[in-house]
Amino acid sequence: MTLPVITALINFSTGPAFAQTMILDTGILDTNVLGDSTAVIVDVSDQVNRIETNRGRTALSDQFQTGALTLRIVDQNGDFNPQNVTGPYYNLLTPMKKVQISATYSSVTYPIFQGFITSYVTTYPGESGEDVAITTIQAVDAFRLAQVAQISTVTGATAGDLAGTRINQLLDAIAWPNSMRDVDAGLTTMQADPGTNRTALQALTTVATSEYGALYVDATGSFVFQDRDVTAGSIAGTPTIFADNGTGIDYFDASWILNDVLIFNKATITRVGGTAQVASNQDSIDKYFLHSYFLDNLLMQTDAVALDYAQAYCASRAETSIRVDSIVLDLYTDNYNSGIIAALDLDFFDPIQVITTQPGGSTLEKTLQIFGVRMNISPNSWKTTFTTLEPVIDAFILNDTIYGTLDYNVLSY
């Protein structure tokens, strides 16, 4: 059985701004910064006995959250003792050092996580029977840095900016590297930036929400902004098929769920300086009771666009159906080449189709988008879990024409 090879790098040098420093043949060209002679970049791969990563979006808030990493290191020499004056990392074990995890499979290197260390926790498990320490490193992705960065005035942020332009202006305000951005142009024009005191993450999220787009940090550590054409239209791409009947990639487990968590049949959207715009779906209210959704202080320029947002949200969320809450891939499965590649390559907004055979010969089948990726890796186990959801906003199809992607048009009920 051939498995991916993990690489775990810690950059103990101060480094240039936010960019990850790379070692030759291990980094990402045009994204990482080549380390100089003063960089202290350590490959701790052979000391790692557990890796857990968690990146994704919450269903209720429709927002991506800060990605997290737990890196468990077996320390046989006291290297990670911050008071060990003879240790190789003495005076270097401080928070906010950079860490990156990748996996190489079939000569292709896949990023898994890049971020910044927040803590080192050292324990001495008695059950090991050996003279070792366990250092557990906790790390977060760049969302955390945007959360702790306060901004007020944003240079050049005037009325009429498209959402992508405003996202770039906000990233400029915190000196985020251009090489670590993937920003769509956007389709919605913004008001002038309000110039209030807030975190950079709050400002970025407000713009992304006003667009009805998505903002997240990817596995390479880059900020990604996708406009509503992508968030709605990517579901129409060719899905990767997972099936337990031999027609697709096999999987370890699939959790199907039918609930009312994603139902919203009344939406109230308010822009800065505007009046509340309300849309509702009475058929859905009669069927499921009232499920309300509120957003205010958005930055679209007109009330008409705010109303389009409310109508689109109700149209997308008025109904519910069974969906795959999560699907688990076991990379230790025999002859699992396609499953391993899928586990390492698929990411947010990629469409997948899941087929599960039910007792009596019936099947459950659904096409959704990936909105969360978790990895749990140890010497004898590797499981990747994809959490899935319906599209952020549905693309409605009528007479082979897609509506709802170029503007907020929705089908009437």
Tab-separated table of C-alpha atoms in Angstrom:
chain	number	residue	atom	x	y	z
A	1	MET	CA	0.000	0.000	0.000
A	2	THR	CA	1.433	3.356	-1.070
A	3	LEU	CA	0.457	6.278	1.132
A	4	PRO	CA	1.109	10.028	0.966
A	5	VAL	CA	4.280	11.252	2.632
A	6	ILE	CA	3.759	14.054	5.153
A	7	THR	CA	6.069	17.054	5.433
A	8	ALA	CA	5.783	19.276	8.509
A	9	LEU	CA	7.867	22.455	8.502
A	10	ILE	CA	8.209	25.063	11.239
A	11	ASN	CA	9.737	28.420	10.401
A	12	PHE	CA	11.270	29.738	13.618
A	13	SER	CA	12.690	32.851	11.976
A	14	THR	CA	10.799	36.124	12.123
A	15	GLY	CA	10.267	35.944	8.384
A	16	PRO	CA	9.065	38.556	5.893
A	17	ALA	CA	5.625	39.817	6.930
A	18	PHE	CA	2.950	37.129	6.613
A	19	ALA	CA	4.350	35.017	3.777
A	20	GLN	CA	5.483	31.493	4.518
A	21	THR	CA	9.200	30.987	4.038
A	22	MET	CA	10.094	27.949	1.984
A	23	ILE	CA	13.025	25.584	1.655
A	24	LEU	CA	14.100	24.887	-1.915
A	25	ASP	CA	12.044	22.061	-3.484
A	26	THR	CA	9.428	22.201	-0.696
A	27	GLY	CA	7.643	25.536	-1.071
A	28	ILE	CA	5.113	27.030	-3.441
A	29	LEU	CA	6.606	29.243	-6.100
A	30	ASP	CA	5.092	32.740	-6.421
A	31	THR	CA	3.469	32.254	-3.013
A	32	ASN	CA	6.170	31.439	-0.489
A	33	VAL	CA	9.288	33.512	0.145
A	34	LEU	CA	12.696	31.902	-0.255
A	35	GLY	CA	14.430	31.776	3.128
A	36	ASP	CA	17.798	33.457	3.515
A	37	SER	CA	20.772	32.298	5.555
A	38	THR	CA	19.231	33.631	8.769
A	39	ALA	CA	15.999	31.650	8.407
A	40	VAL	CA	15.550	28.811	10.889
A	41	ILE	CA	13.321	26.367	9.043
A	42	VAL	CA	12.968	22.959	10.637
A	43	ASP	CA	11.537	19.788	9.140
A	44	VAL	CA	9.935	17.969	12.081
A	45	SER	CA	8.185	15.335	9.977
A	46	ASP	CA	10.004	12.418	11.600
A	47	GLN	CA	8.958	13.591	15.097
A	48	VAL	CA	5.228	13.960	14.351
A	49	ASN	CA	2.838	11.272	15.544
A	50	ARG	CA	-0.483	13.045	15.005
A	51	ILE	CA	-1.863	15.785	12.787
A	52	GLU	CA	-5.379	17.166	12.962
A	53	THR	CA	-6.621	19.948	10.702
A	54	ASN	CA	-10.037	21.565	10.486
A	55	ARG	CA	-11.055	24.169	7.904
A	56	GLY	CA	-14.523	25.144	6.772
A	57	ARG	CA	-17.789	27.037	6.916
A	58	THR	CA	-20.585	26.894	9.461
A	59	ALA	CA	-24.049	26.238	8.130
A	60	LEU	CA	-25.976	28.753	10.225
A	61	SER	CA	-23.738	31.787	9.801
A	62	ASP	CA	-22.855	31.130	6.151
A	63	GLN	CA	-19.318	32.207	7.050
A	64	PHE	CA	-16.013	30.404	6.849
A	65	GLN	CA	-14.220	30.113	10.164
A	66	THR	CA	-10.588	30.282	11.241
A	67	GLY	CA	-8.775	27.117	10.208
A	68	ALA	CA	-7.017	25.164	12.952
A	69	LEU	CA	-4.110	22.737	13.232
A	70	THR	CA	-3.047	20.403	16.026
A	71	LEU	CA	0.465	19.045	15.551
A	72	ARG	CA	1.626	16.439	18.103
A	73	ILE	CA	5.406	16.026	18.334
A	74	VAL	CA	7.381	13.344	20.178
A	75	ASP	CA	10.314	15.134	21.811
A	76	GLN	CA	13.044	12.709	22.902
A	77	ASN	CA	15.764	15.316	23.430
A	78	GLY	CA	14.028	18.256	25.096
A	79	ASP	CA	14.218	20.261	21.861
A	80	PHE	CA	10.838	21.880	22.532
A	81	ASN	CA	11.624	22.852	26.118
A	82	PRO	CA	11.684	26.677	25.975
A	83	GLN	CA	14.037	26.755	28.987
A	84	ASN	CA	16.573	24.326	27.509
A	85	VAL	CA	19.496	26.703	26.927
A	86	THR	CA	21.364	24.038	24.924
A	87	GLY	CA	18.354	23.143	22.786
A	88	PRO	CA	18.341	23.940	19.065
A	89	TYR	CA	15.266	26.192	19.381
A	90	TYR	CA	16.185	28.097	22.551
A	91	ASN	CA	14.657	31.620	22.426
A	92	LEU	CA	12.785	30.637	19.254
A	93	LEU	CA	9.767	28.886	20.794
A	94	THR	CA	7.355	31.801	20.715
A	95	PRO	CA	3.806	32.188	19.378
A	96	MET	CA	3.096	33.296	15.802
A	97	LYS	CA	5.871	31.266	14.214
A	98	LYS	CA	4.880	29.855	10.865
A	99	VAL	CA	3.982	26.218	10.251
A	100	GLN	CA	3.046	24.391	7.081
A	101	ILE	CA	1.861	20.852	6.412
A	102	SER	CA	1.888	19.189	3.006
A	103	ALA	CA	1.570	15.685	1.579
A	104	THR	CA	3.333	14.199	-1.429
A	105	TYR	CA	1.675	11.423	-3.402
A	106	SER	CA	2.639	10.092	-6.850
A	107	SER	CA	5.217	12.877	-7.162
A	108	VAL	CA	2.593	15.589	-6.577
A	109	THR	CA	2.744	17.782	-3.467
A	110	TYR	CA	-0.594	18.867	-2.004
A	111	PRO	CA	-0.898	21.662	0.586
A	112	ILE	CA	-2.827	20.682	3.702
A	113	PHE	CA	-2.423	23.634	6.057
A	114	GLN	CA	-0.394	26.809	6.465
A	115	GLY	CA	-0.707	29.072	9.431
A	116	PHE	CA	0.721	30.485	12.624
A	117	ILE	CA	1.476	28.816	15.945
A	118	THR	CA	-0.576	30.032	18.903
A	119	SER	CA	0.646	27.679	21.653
A	120	TYR	CA	2.982	24.859	22.670
A	121	VAL	CA	1.648	22.456	25.294
A	122	THR	CA	4.100	19.949	26.768
A	123	THR	CA	2.981	16.803	28.580
A	124	TYR	CA	4.749	13.706	29.896
A	125	PRO	CA	2.507	10.677	29.329
A	126	GLY	CA	3.375	8.050	31.919
A	127	GLU	CA	1.871	5.249	29.868
A	128	SER	CA	4.596	5.577	27.239
A	129	GLY	CA	7.152	3.973	29.529
A	130	GLU	CA	9.858	6.042	27.868
A	131	ASP	CA	11.766	9.194	28.687
A	132	VAL	CA	9.937	11.403	26.190
A	133	ALA	CA	7.848	14.538	26.200
A	134	ILE	CA	4.879	15.243	23.970
A	135	THR	CA	4.638	18.779	22.633
A	136	THR	CA	1.280	19.630	21.112
A	137	ILE	CA	1.418	22.643	18.832
A	138	GLN	CA	-1.793	24.545	18.148
A	139	ALA	CA	-1.915	26.789	15.090
A	140	VAL	CA	-4.467	28.878	13.195
A	141	ASP	CA	-4.663	30.217	9.680
A	142	ALA	CA	-4.562	33.841	8.524
A	143	PHE	CA	-8.153	34.576	9.581
A	144	ARG	CA	-6.772	34.941	13.103
A	145	LEU	CA	-4.328	37.627	11.976
A	146	ALA	CA	-7.114	39.564	10.276
A	147	GLN	CA	-9.171	39.238	13.456
A	148	VAL	CA	-6.510	40.829	15.657
A	149	ALA	CA	-5.658	43.605	13.170
A	150	GLN	CA	-7.645	46.800	13.812
A	151	ILE	CA	-8.342	49.189	10.926
A	152	SER	CA	-10.244	52.437	10.420
A	153	THR	CA	-9.581	54.516	7.295
A	154	VAL	CA	-9.018	52.415	4.149
A	155	THR	CA	-7.016	54.113	1.411
A	156	GLY	CA	-8.852	54.508	-1.903
A	157	ALA	CA	-12.059	52.819	-0.723
A	158	THR	CA	-14.579	55.037	-2.507
A	159	ALA	CA	-18.155	54.511	-3.645
A	160	GLY	CA	-18.488	52.394	-6.772
A	161	ASP	CA	-15.681	49.944	-6.013
A	162	LEU	CA	-16.473	46.395	-6.992
A	163	ALA	CA	-16.345	43.891	-4.158
A	164	GLY	CA	-13.016	42.408	-5.264
A	165	THR	CA	-11.411	45.836	-5.442
A	166	ARG	CA	-12.559	46.553	-1.892
A	167	ILE	CA	-11.256	43.199	-0.645
A	168	ASN	CA	-7.836	44.032	-2.083
A	169	GLN	CA	-7.916	47.495	-0.482
A	170	LEU	CA	-8.627	45.939	2.910
A	171	LEU	CA	-5.844	43.387	2.486
A	172	ASP	CA	-3.526	46.240	1.508
A	173	ALA	CA	-4.470	47.968	4.770
A	174	ILE	CA	-2.954	45.080	6.758
A	175	ALA	CA	-0.004	44.678	4.342
A	176	TRP	CA	-1.095	41.212	3.236
A	177	PRO	CA	1.182	39.997	0.379
A	178	ASN	CA	-0.229	40.194	-3.154
A	179	SER	CA	1.223	36.746	-3.845
A	180	MET	CA	-1.022	35.265	-1.160
A	181	ARG	CA	-4.370	36.412	-2.542
A	182	ASP	CA	-6.871	34.887	-4.952
A	183	VAL	CA	-9.516	37.588	-5.353
A	184	ASP	CA	-12.380	37.605	-7.867
A	185	ALA	CA	-13.418	40.958	-9.303
A	186	GLY	CA	-16.908	40.764	-7.800
A	187	LEU	CA	-20.260	41.799	-9.256
A	188	THR	CA	-21.636	44.171	-6.620
A	189	THR	CA	-20.524	47.789	-6.234
A	190	MET	CA	-19.801	48.997	-2.721
A	191	GLN	CA	-20.469	52.203	-0.842
A	192	ALA	CA	-17.471	54.162	0.386
A	193	ASP	CA	-15.794	52.439	3.306
A	194	PRO	CA	-17.387	53.699	6.539
A	195	GLY	CA	-13.981	54.386	8.134
A	196	THR	CA	-15.066	53.079	11.524
A	197	ASN	CA	-12.852	51.226	13.965
A	198	ARG	CA	-13.221	47.476	13.442
A	199	THR	CA	-11.160	44.395	12.801
A	200	ALA	CA	-9.890	43.706	9.309
A	201	LEU	CA	-11.785	40.415	9.359
A	202	GLN	CA	-15.068	42.198	10.131
A	203	ALA	CA	-14.488	44.577	7.231
A	204	LEU	CA	-13.560	41.770	4.828
A	205	THR	CA	-16.549	39.672	5.855
A	206	THR	CA	-18.950	42.592	5.401
A	207	VAL	CA	-17.787	43.056	1.814
A	208	ALA	CA	-17.962	39.339	1.030
A	209	THR	CA	-21.477	39.130	2.500
A	210	SER	CA	-22.620	42.240	0.599
A	211	GLU	CA	-21.513	40.444	-2.589
A	212	TYR	CA	-23.220	37.185	-1.512
A	213	GLY	CA	-19.804	35.665	-2.091
A	214	ALA	CA	-17.325	33.787	0.063
A	215	LEU	CA	-14.132	34.674	1.914
A	216	TYR	CA	-11.766	32.068	3.312
A	217	VAL	CA	-8.129	31.061	3.721
A	218	ASP	CA	-7.085	28.111	1.582
A	219	ALA	CA	-4.647	25.303	2.373
A	220	THR	CA	-1.713	27.337	1.015
A	221	GLY	CA	-2.392	30.128	3.517
A	222	SER	CA	-3.778	32.555	0.928
A	223	PHE	CA	-6.888	34.697	1.303
A	224	VAL	CA	-9.520	33.687	-1.256
A	225	PHE	CA	-12.536	35.776	-2.254
A	226	GLN	CA	-15.070	34.221	-4.601
A	227	ASP	CA	-17.938	36.199	-6.065
A	228	ARG	CA	-21.499	34.940	-6.357
A	229	ASP	CA	-20.984	33.605	-9.879
A	230	VAL	CA	-18.570	31.082	-8.393
A	231	THR	CA	-20.481	30.371	-5.185
A	232	ALA	CA	-23.648	29.639	-7.182
A	233	GLY	CA	-22.288	28.294	-10.444
A	234	SER	CA	-19.595	25.886	-9.278
A	235	ILE	CA	-22.249	23.320	-8.288
A	236	ALA	CA	-22.873	22.872	-12.024
A	237	GLY	CA	-19.340	21.547	-12.569
A	238	THR	CA	-18.546	17.884	-13.064
A	239	PRO	CA	-18.795	16.272	-9.624
A	240	THR	CA	-16.444	13.722	-8.133
A	241	ILE	CA	-18.605	10.656	-7.511
A	242	PHE	CA	-18.431	8.697	-4.257
A	243	ALA	CA	-20.516	5.532	-4.171
A	244	ASP	CA	-20.809	2.319	-2.208
A	245	ASN	CA	-22.077	0.336	-5.216
A	246	GLY	CA	-18.951	0.351	-7.374
A	247	THR	CA	-19.980	3.277	-9.599
A	248	GLY	CA	-17.654	5.774	-7.909
A	249	ILE	CA	-14.904	6.150	-5.332
A	250	ASP	CA	-15.582	4.011	-2.281
A	251	TYR	CA	-15.820	5.736	1.102
A	252	PHE	CA	-15.546	4.767	4.753
A	253	ASP	CA	-18.712	6.452	6.029
A	254	ALA	CA	-21.415	8.899	4.968
A	255	SER	CA	-23.743	10.740	7.313
A	256	TRP	CA	-27.093	11.728	5.806
A	257	ILE	CA	-29.288	14.301	7.515
A	258	LEU	CA	-32.733	15.808	7.019
A	259	ASN	CA	-33.466	18.787	9.262
A	260	ASP	CA	-34.622	22.395	9.293
A	261	VAL	CA	-31.248	23.996	10.051
A	262	LEU	CA	-30.888	25.568	6.603
A	263	ILE	CA	-34.504	26.723	6.231
A	264	PHE	CA	-35.028	30.492	6.103
A	265	ASN	CA	-38.323	31.782	4.777
A	266	LYS	CA	-38.124	35.432	5.788
A	267	ALA	CA	-35.039	37.566	5.164
A	268	THR	CA	-34.424	41.150	6.261
A	269	ILE	CA	-31.408	42.811	4.633
A	270	THR	CA	-30.327	46.362	5.457
A	271	ARG	CA	-27.478	48.344	3.957
A	272	VAL	CA	-25.676	51.227	5.627
A	273	GLY	CA	-27.863	54.305	5.202
A	274	GLY	CA	-30.735	52.303	3.720
A	275	THR	CA	-34.079	50.944	4.870
A	276	ALA	CA	-34.767	47.333	5.744
A	277	GLN	CA	-35.588	45.196	2.703
A	278	VAL	CA	-37.793	42.223	3.468
A	279	ALA	CA	-38.650	39.126	1.470
A	280	SER	CA	-40.662	36.136	2.623
A	281	ASN	CA	-42.089	32.876	1.330
A	282	GLN	CA	-45.547	32.195	2.772
A	283	ASP	CA	-45.745	28.621	1.492
A	284	SER	CA	-42.568	27.797	3.392
A	285	ILE	CA	-43.810	29.606	6.519
A	286	ASP	CA	-47.052	27.619	6.386
A	287	LYS	CA	-45.110	24.391	6.032
A	288	TYR	CA	-42.197	24.897	8.442
A	289	PHE	CA	-43.241	27.854	10.632
A	290	LEU	CA	-41.333	31.136	10.551
A	291	HIS	CA	-37.540	30.898	10.159
A	292	SER	CA	-36.103	34.433	10.067
A	293	TYR	CA	-32.761	35.719	8.821
A	294	PHE	CA	-31.336	39.199	9.487
A	295	LEU	CA	-28.307	41.013	8.109
A	296	ASP	CA	-27.584	44.703	8.536
A	297	ASN	CA	-24.827	47.264	7.917
A	298	LEU	CA	-24.013	45.802	4.511
A	299	LEU	CA	-22.332	47.929	1.851
A	300	MET	CA	-24.210	47.449	-1.412
A	301	GLN	CA	-25.025	50.842	-2.930
A	302	THR	CA	-28.794	50.621	-3.320
A	303	ASP	CA	-31.836	49.286	-1.514
A	304	ALA	CA	-32.819	47.518	-4.728
A	305	VAL	CA	-29.730	45.334	-4.523
A	306	ALA	CA	-30.433	44.674	-0.834
A	307	LEU	CA	-33.941	43.548	-1.770
A	308	ASP	CA	-32.524	41.270	-4.468
A	309	TYR	CA	-30.325	39.743	-1.770
A	310	ALA	CA	-33.316	39.110	0.504
A	311	GLN	CA	-35.344	37.579	-2.323
A	312	ALA	CA	-32.460	35.356	-3.412
A	313	TYR	CA	-31.901	34.141	0.125
A	314	CYS	CA	-35.544	33.208	0.618
A	315	ALA	CA	-35.701	31.503	-2.762
A	316	SER	CA	-32.579	29.482	-1.943
A	317	ARG	CA	-33.583	28.486	1.595
A	318	ALA	CA	-37.371	28.149	1.590
A	319	GLU	CA	-37.225	24.363	1.197
A	320	THR	CA	-35.110	21.569	2.590
A	321	SER	CA	-34.258	18.014	1.589
A	322	ILE	CA	-32.028	15.222	2.766
A	323	ARG	CA	-28.337	15.914	2.289
A	324	VAL	CA	-24.955	14.430	3.125
A	325	ASP	CA	-23.749	16.121	6.280
A	326	SER	CA	-20.292	14.547	5.968
A	327	ILE	CA	-18.392	11.861	4.115
A	328	VAL	CA	-15.264	10.130	5.447
A	329	LEU	CA	-12.468	8.695	3.295
A	330	ASP	CA	-10.072	6.124	4.767
A	331	LEU	CA	-6.751	6.481	2.980
A	332	TYR	CA	-5.583	3.148	4.417
A	333	THR	CA	-8.091	1.366	2.161
A	334	ASP	CA	-6.407	-1.109	-0.240
A	335	ASN	CA	-6.062	-0.032	-3.885
A	336	TYR	CA	-7.312	3.452	-3.077
A	337	ASN	CA	-5.403	5.618	-5.547
A	338	SER	CA	-8.414	7.641	-6.708
A	339	GLY	CA	-9.633	8.059	-3.132
A	340	ILE	CA	-6.264	9.319	-1.934
A	341	ILE	CA	-6.062	11.870	-4.748
A	342	ALA	CA	-9.607	13.045	-4.001
A	343	ALA	CA	-8.844	13.313	-0.279
A	344	LEU	CA	-5.820	15.516	-0.961
A	345	ASP	CA	-7.064	17.523	-3.928
A	346	LEU	CA	-10.724	18.416	-3.295
A	347	ASP	CA	-11.490	21.623	-1.449
A	348	PHE	CA	-14.159	24.270	-0.886
A	349	PHE	CA	-16.889	24.638	-3.545
A	350	ASP	CA	-15.833	21.488	-5.405
A	351	PRO	CA	-19.010	19.543	-6.280
A	352	ILE	CA	-19.324	15.920	-5.192
A	353	GLN	CA	-22.038	13.345	-5.741
A	354	VAL	CA	-22.636	10.786	-3.007
A	355	ILE	CA	-24.556	7.538	-3.511
A	356	THR	CA	-25.475	5.320	-0.567
A	357	THR	CA	-27.348	2.021	-0.881
A	358	GLN	CA	-30.206	1.589	1.573
A	359	PRO	CA	-31.843	-1.555	2.939
A	360	GLY	CA	-34.266	-3.038	0.451
A	361	GLY	CA	-32.276	-1.827	-2.544
A	362	SER	CA	-33.227	1.863	-2.536
A	363	THR	CA	-30.543	4.528	-2.687
A	364	LEU	CA	-29.769	7.954	-1.332
A	365	GLU	CA	-28.147	10.214	-3.902
A	366	LYS	CA	-27.239	13.913	-3.766
A	367	THR	CA	-24.885	16.399	-5.402
A	368	LEU	CA	-23.522	19.051	-3.051
A	369	GLN	CA	-20.496	21.279	-2.536
A	370	ILE	CA	-17.618	20.733	-0.151
A	371	PHE	CA	-17.586	23.359	2.586
A	372	GLY	CA	-15.333	21.755	5.169
A	373	VAL	CA	-12.172	19.624	5.209
A	374	ARG	CA	-10.877	17.783	8.279
A	375	MET	CA	-7.840	15.530	8.373
A	376	ASN	CA	-6.869	13.146	11.160
A	377	ILE	CA	-3.456	11.602	10.544
A	378	SER	CA	-1.421	9.232	12.704
A	379	PRO	CA	1.221	6.582	11.925
A	380	ASN	CA	-1.424	3.898	11.343
A	381	SER	CA	-4.460	5.899	10.253
A	382	TRP	CA	-5.422	8.655	7.848
A	383	LYS	CA	-9.008	9.771	7.511
A	384	THR	CA	-10.205	12.795	5.555
A	385	THR	CA	-13.694	14.127	6.276
A	386	PHE	CA	-15.540	16.401	3.872
A	387	THR	CA	-18.509	18.311	5.237
A	388	THR	CA	-20.983	19.374	2.591
A	389	LEU	CA	-23.814	21.843	2.128
A	390	GLU	CA	-26.148	23.157	-0.483
A	391	PRO	CA	-24.743	26.043	-2.573
A	392	VAL	CA	-24.458	29.382	-0.770
A	393	ILE	CA	-27.002	30.668	-3.286
A	394	ASP	CA	-28.846	28.474	-5.750
A	395	ALA	CA	-28.530	28.948	-9.481
A	396	PHE	CA	-32.072	28.534	-10.751
A	397	ILE	CA	-32.514	26.893	-14.115
A	398	LEU	CA	-35.441	27.669	-16.404
A	399	ASN	CA	-35.576	26.630	-20.055
A	400	ASP	CA	-31.833	25.781	-19.896
A	401	THR	CA	-31.011	29.326	-18.741
A	402	ILE	CA	-29.269	29.880	-15.412
A	403	TYR	CA	-30.659	32.707	-13.312
A	404	GLY	CA	-29.305	34.060	-10.066
A	405	THR	CA	-25.615	34.070	-10.984
A	406	LEU	CA	-25.165	37.304	-12.900
A	407	ASP	CA	-27.542	39.204	-10.668
A	408	TYR	CA	-29.911	38.358	-7.848
A	409	ASN	CA	-32.801	37.331	-10.117
A	410	VAL	CA	-34.928	34.601	-8.575
A	411	LEU	CA	-37.892	32.541	-9.679
A	412	SER	CA	-41.186	33.610	-8.180
A	413	TYR	CA	-43.236	31.219	-6.105
